Amino acid sequence: MEQIRQKVNVRVMIDKLKNKVVYVEAGGDFVDILLSFLTLPMATIVRLVNPCQDGPQGKVGSLSTLYESVLNIEPKHLSRDEQRRDLLITLRNQLEAMCKKLKINVDNTEQLRYFLCRDCCREYDGVFVTESASFLVTDDLCIMENSVRASVDILSNLDYISAETIYHFQDSND
């Protein structure tokens, strides 16, 4: 199946002196992608962070340890059979159908196949938020509606007296 590359446009506000992202201005498509992470089962998150068992592994705190423990339980100690283990480590995303509409695939689980009528869900704009909305996203993933007030609040909370050290970066390659 051929993957279609879609662009997600963001405008990144960067502090020149600290070489740090202050916040990102983004549309609903980017925020949909961020919010989709909340739909993933915890075991899927751990599996995505640790794509191969031999190579360098990322850790998700104690969740990684718990996940590895499930993998290491001997089959004779499972209540029924190895299907129980598979159930724990490969749970499906309950909002999988909605997440298929995202511009990127955040979950590498094999997709379910089913059929819908052509007009089903056509009235919706984005996946979780409207695509036309504009948001600010801080480095700690706080999402808020884009406004001058929100920008000023972010800058003042980070003790910026002047915006002189702030510049924006926006990829304009198509």
mmCIF file of C-alpha atoms in Angstrom:
data_model
loop_
_atom_site.group_PDB
_atom_site.id
_atom_site.type_symbol
_atom_site.label_atom_id
_atom_site.label_comp_id
_atom_site.label_asym_id
_atom_site.label_seq_id
_atom_site.Cartn_x
_atom_site.Cartn_y
_atom_site.Cartn_z
ATOM 1 C CA MET A 1 0.000 0.000 0.000
ATOM 2 C CA GLU A 2 1.500 3.315 -1.088
ATOM 3 C CA GLN A 3 1.885 5.958 1.591
ATOM 4 C CA ILE A 4 0.881 9.496 0.633
ATOM 5 C CA ARG A 5 3.164 12.114 2.175
ATOM 6 C CA GLN A 6 1.217 14.941 3.726
ATOM 7 C CA LYS A 7 2.616 18.086 5.243
ATOM 8 C CA VAL A 8 1.881 19.397 8.698
ATOM 9 C CA ASN A 9 2.700 23.097 8.890
ATOM 10 C CA VAL A 10 3.968 24.611 12.124
ATOM 11 C CA ARG A 11 5.613 27.882 13.020
ATOM 12 C CA VAL A 12 8.247 27.470 15.722
ATOM 13 C CA MET A 13 9.095 30.358 18.046
ATOM 14 C CA ILE A 14 12.726 30.013 19.145
ATOM 15 C CA ASP A 15 14.774 31.834 21.775
ATOM 16 C CA LYS A 16 18.020 32.739 19.958
ATOM 17 C CA LEU A 17 20.058 33.146 23.141
ATOM 18 C CA LYS A 18 18.985 29.907 24.826
ATOM 19 C CA ASN A 19 18.618 28.000 21.522
ATOM 20 C CA LYS A 20 15.318 26.678 22.848
ATOM 21 C CA VAL A 21 11.812 26.306 21.458
ATOM 22 C CA VAL A 22 9.465 28.660 23.307
ATOM 23 C CA TYR A 23 6.258 27.503 21.647
ATOM 24 C CA VAL A 24 4.829 26.286 18.363
ATOM 25 C CA GLU A 25 1.963 27.809 16.397
ATOM 26 C CA ALA A 26 0.086 24.992 14.709
ATOM 27 C CA GLY A 27 -3.199 24.081 13.121
ATOM 28 C CA GLY A 28 -5.715 21.487 14.136
ATOM 29 C CA ASP A 29 -3.953 18.754 12.148
ATOM 30 C CA PHE A 30 -0.834 19.005 14.358
ATOM 31 C CA VAL A 31 -2.891 19.137 17.570
ATOM 32 C CA ASP A 32 -4.882 16.090 16.369
ATOM 33 C CA ILE A 33 -1.599 14.184 16.091
ATOM 34 C CA LEU A 34 -0.556 15.209 19.615
ATOM 35 C CA LEU A 35 -3.954 14.295 21.080
ATOM 36 C CA SER A 36 -3.916 10.936 19.295
ATOM 37 C CA PHE A 37 -1.091 9.834 21.610
ATOM 38 C CA LEU A 38 -3.680 9.814 24.411
ATOM 39 C CA THR A 39 -5.653 7.138 22.538
ATOM 40 C CA LEU A 40 -2.818 4.627 22.489
ATOM 41 C CA PRO A 41 -2.794 1.776 24.989
ATOM 42 C CA MET A 42 0.216 2.024 27.322
ATOM 43 C CA ALA A 43 1.759 -1.207 26.015
ATOM 44 C CA THR A 44 1.671 0.220 22.489
ATOM 45 C CA ILE A 45 3.555 3.311 23.654
ATOM 46 C CA VAL A 46 6.249 1.148 25.242
ATOM 47 C CA ARG A 47 6.447 -1.035 22.112
ATOM 48 C CA LEU A 48 6.806 2.020 19.852
ATOM 49 C CA VAL A 49 9.587 3.455 22.034
ATOM 50 C CA ASN A 50 11.395 0.073 21.953
ATOM 51 C CA PRO A 51 11.037 -1.029 18.307
ATOM 52 C CA CYS A 52 13.688 -3.758 18.527
ATOM 53 C CA GLN A 53 14.668 -5.742 21.573
ATOM 54 C CA ASP A 54 18.420 -5.930 20.677
ATOM 55 C CA GLY A 55 19.218 -2.291 19.906
ATOM 56 C CA PRO A 56 19.341 0.785 22.090
ATOM 57 C CA GLN A 57 16.087 1.140 23.936
ATOM 58 C CA GLY A 58 14.166 4.142 25.080
ATOM 59 C CA LYS A 59 12.455 3.896 28.436
ATOM 60 C CA VAL A 60 9.033 5.045 29.528
ATOM 61 C CA GLY A 61 9.740 4.848 33.225
ATOM 62 C CA SER A 62 8.260 1.873 35.024
ATOM 63 C CA LEU A 63 5.962 1.108 32.091
ATOM 64 C CA SER A 64 8.941 -0.257 30.136
ATOM 65 C CA THR A 65 9.864 -2.505 33.044
ATOM 66 C CA LEU A 66 6.281 -3.737 33.366
ATOM 67 C CA TYR A 67 6.107 -4.413 29.612
ATOM 68 C CA GLU A 68 9.403 -6.344 29.679
ATOM 69 C CA SER A 69 8.140 -8.342 32.659
ATOM 70 C CA VAL A 70 5.095 -9.475 30.676
ATOM 71 C CA LEU A 71 7.386 -10.549 27.816
ATOM 72 C CA ASN A 72 9.556 -12.550 30.232
ATOM 73 C CA ILE A 73 6.793 -14.476 32.018
ATOM 74 C CA GLU A 74 7.145 -18.141 31.170
ATOM 75 C CA PRO A 75 4.124 -19.547 29.311
ATOM 76 C CA LYS A 76 3.492 -22.077 32.081
ATOM 77 C CA HIS A 77 2.816 -19.186 34.460
ATOM 78 C CA LEU A 78 0.185 -17.541 32.253
ATOM 79 C CA SER A 79 -3.413 -18.160 33.316
ATOM 80 C CA ARG A 80 -4.527 -19.652 29.998
ATOM 81 C CA ASP A 81 -2.003 -19.481 27.186
ATOM 82 C CA GLU A 82 0.244 -17.123 25.256
ATOM 83 C CA GLN A 83 -2.811 -15.344 23.852
ATOM 84 C CA ARG A 84 -3.143 -13.641 27.245
ATOM 85 C CA ARG A 85 0.355 -12.230 26.859
ATOM 86 C CA ASP A 86 -0.445 -11.064 23.326
ATOM 87 C CA LEU A 87 -3.617 -9.430 24.593
ATOM 88 C CA LEU A 88 -1.645 -7.426 27.154
ATOM 89 C CA ILE A 89 1.107 -6.257 24.822
ATOM 90 C CA THR A 90 -0.832 -5.681 21.599
ATOM 91 C CA LEU A 91 -4.057 -4.024 22.689
ATOM 92 C CA ARG A 92 -5.837 -2.166 19.919
ATOM 93 C CA ASN A 93 -6.472 1.546 19.985
ATOM 94 C CA GLN A 94 -10.194 2.069 20.621
ATOM 95 C CA LEU A 95 -10.173 5.149 18.380
ATOM 96 C CA GLU A 96 -8.189 3.467 15.606
ATOM 97 C CA ALA A 97 -10.741 4.303 12.908
ATOM 98 C CA MET A 98 -10.623 7.998 13.767
ATOM 99 C CA CYS A 99 -6.821 8.026 14.016
ATOM 100 C CA LYS A 100 -6.531 6.710 10.449
ATOM 101 C CA LYS A 101 -7.509 10.216 9.325
ATOM 102 C CA LEU A 102 -4.381 11.754 10.919
ATOM 103 C CA LYS A 103 -1.665 13.043 8.606
ATOM 104 C CA ILE A 104 0.862 10.657 10.182
ATOM 105 C CA ASN A 105 0.506 7.147 11.555
ATOM 106 C CA VAL A 106 1.461 7.213 15.241
ATOM 107 C CA ASP A 107 0.742 3.510 15.777
ATOM 108 C CA ASN A 108 2.388 0.752 13.753
ATOM 109 C CA THR A 109 -0.228 -1.853 14.694
ATOM 110 C CA GLU A 110 -1.691 -3.658 11.689
ATOM 111 C CA GLN A 111 -4.894 -1.888 10.803
ATOM 112 C CA LEU A 112 -8.286 -3.526 10.968
ATOM 113 C CA ARG A 113 -10.128 -3.888 7.687
ATOM 114 C CA TYR A 114 -13.827 -3.188 7.477
ATOM 115 C CA PHE A 115 -16.306 -1.472 5.226
ATOM 116 C CA LEU A 116 -18.314 1.711 5.747
ATOM 117 C CA CYS A 117 -20.795 3.603 3.668
ATOM 118 C CA ARG A 118 -19.214 6.433 1.652
ATOM 119 C CA ASP A 119 -21.074 9.169 3.494
ATOM 120 C CA CYS A 120 -20.171 7.983 6.991
ATOM 121 C CA CYS A 121 -18.560 10.706 9.137
ATOM 122 C CA ARG A 122 -18.265 13.210 6.283
ATOM 123 C CA GLU A 123 -19.573 16.044 8.414
ATOM 124 C CA TYR A 124 -16.497 16.046 10.648
ATOM 125 C CA ASP A 125 -13.600 18.396 9.992
ATOM 126 C CA GLY A 126 -10.572 17.179 11.975
ATOM 127 C CA VAL A 127 -10.107 14.113 14.109
ATOM 128 C CA PHE A 128 -10.246 15.635 17.612
ATOM 129 C CA VAL A 129 -10.216 19.394 16.922
ATOM 130 C CA THR A 130 -11.295 21.407 13.905
ATOM 131 C CA GLU A 131 -8.645 21.486 11.221
ATOM 132 C CA SER A 132 -9.029 25.226 10.684
ATOM 133 C CA ALA A 133 -8.373 26.098 14.337
ATOM 134 C CA SER A 134 -5.023 27.591 15.357
ATOM 135 C CA PHE A 135 -3.226 26.611 18.557
ATOM 136 C CA LEU A 136 -0.120 27.331 20.593
ATOM 137 C CA VAL A 137 1.770 24.339 21.979
ATOM 138 C CA THR A 138 4.440 24.841 24.645
ATOM 139 C CA ASP A 139 7.459 22.597 25.202
ATOM 140 C CA ASP A 140 5.623 20.822 28.032
ATOM 141 C CA LEU A 141 2.734 20.056 25.612
ATOM 142 C CA CYS A 142 0.295 22.580 27.031
ATOM 143 C CA ILE A 143 -2.162 23.282 24.195
ATOM 144 C CA MET A 144 -4.161 26.517 24.033
ATOM 145 C CA GLU A 145 -6.045 28.519 21.435
ATOM 146 C CA ASN A 146 -3.769 30.830 19.470
ATOM 147 C CA SER A 147 -4.189 34.447 20.518
ATOM 148 C CA VAL A 148 -2.009 37.447 21.275
ATOM 149 C CA ARG A 149 -2.988 37.125 24.931
ATOM 150 C CA ALA A 150 -1.894 33.471 25.052
ATOM 151 C CA SER A 151 1.453 34.372 23.425
ATOM 152 C CA VAL A 152 2.027 37.169 25.935
ATOM 153 C CA ASP A 153 1.069 34.871 28.827
ATOM 154 C CA ILE A 154 3.541 32.209 27.682
ATOM 155 C CA LEU A 155 6.338 34.748 27.322
ATOM 156 C CA SER A 156 5.617 36.399 30.678
ATOM 157 C CA ASN A 157 5.399 33.023 32.472
ATOM 158 C CA LEU A 158 8.863 32.248 31.090
ATOM 159 C CA ASP A 159 10.161 35.643 32.314
ATOM 160 C CA TYR A 160 10.665 37.184 28.885
ATOM 161 C CA ILE A 161 10.645 40.956 29.314
ATOM 162 C CA SER A 162 11.184 41.600 25.621
ATOM 163 C CA ALA A 163 10.571 39.500 22.523
ATOM 164 C CA GLU A 164 13.854 40.692 20.983
ATOM 165 C CA THR A 165 15.548 37.314 21.426
ATOM 166 C CA ILE A 166 12.614 35.410 19.924
ATOM 167 C CA TYR A 167 12.430 34.563 16.242
ATOM 168 C CA HIS A 168 10.186 32.243 14.277
ATOM 169 C CA PHE A 169 11.032 29.422 11.939
ATOM 170 C CA GLN A 170 8.563 28.121 9.399
ATOM 171 C CA ASP A 171 9.448 25.517 6.804
ATOM 172 C CA SER A 172 8.319 26.859 3.447
ATOM 173 C CA ASN A 173 9.463 23.914 1.297
ATOM 174 C CA ASP A 174 6.622 22.263 -0.591
#
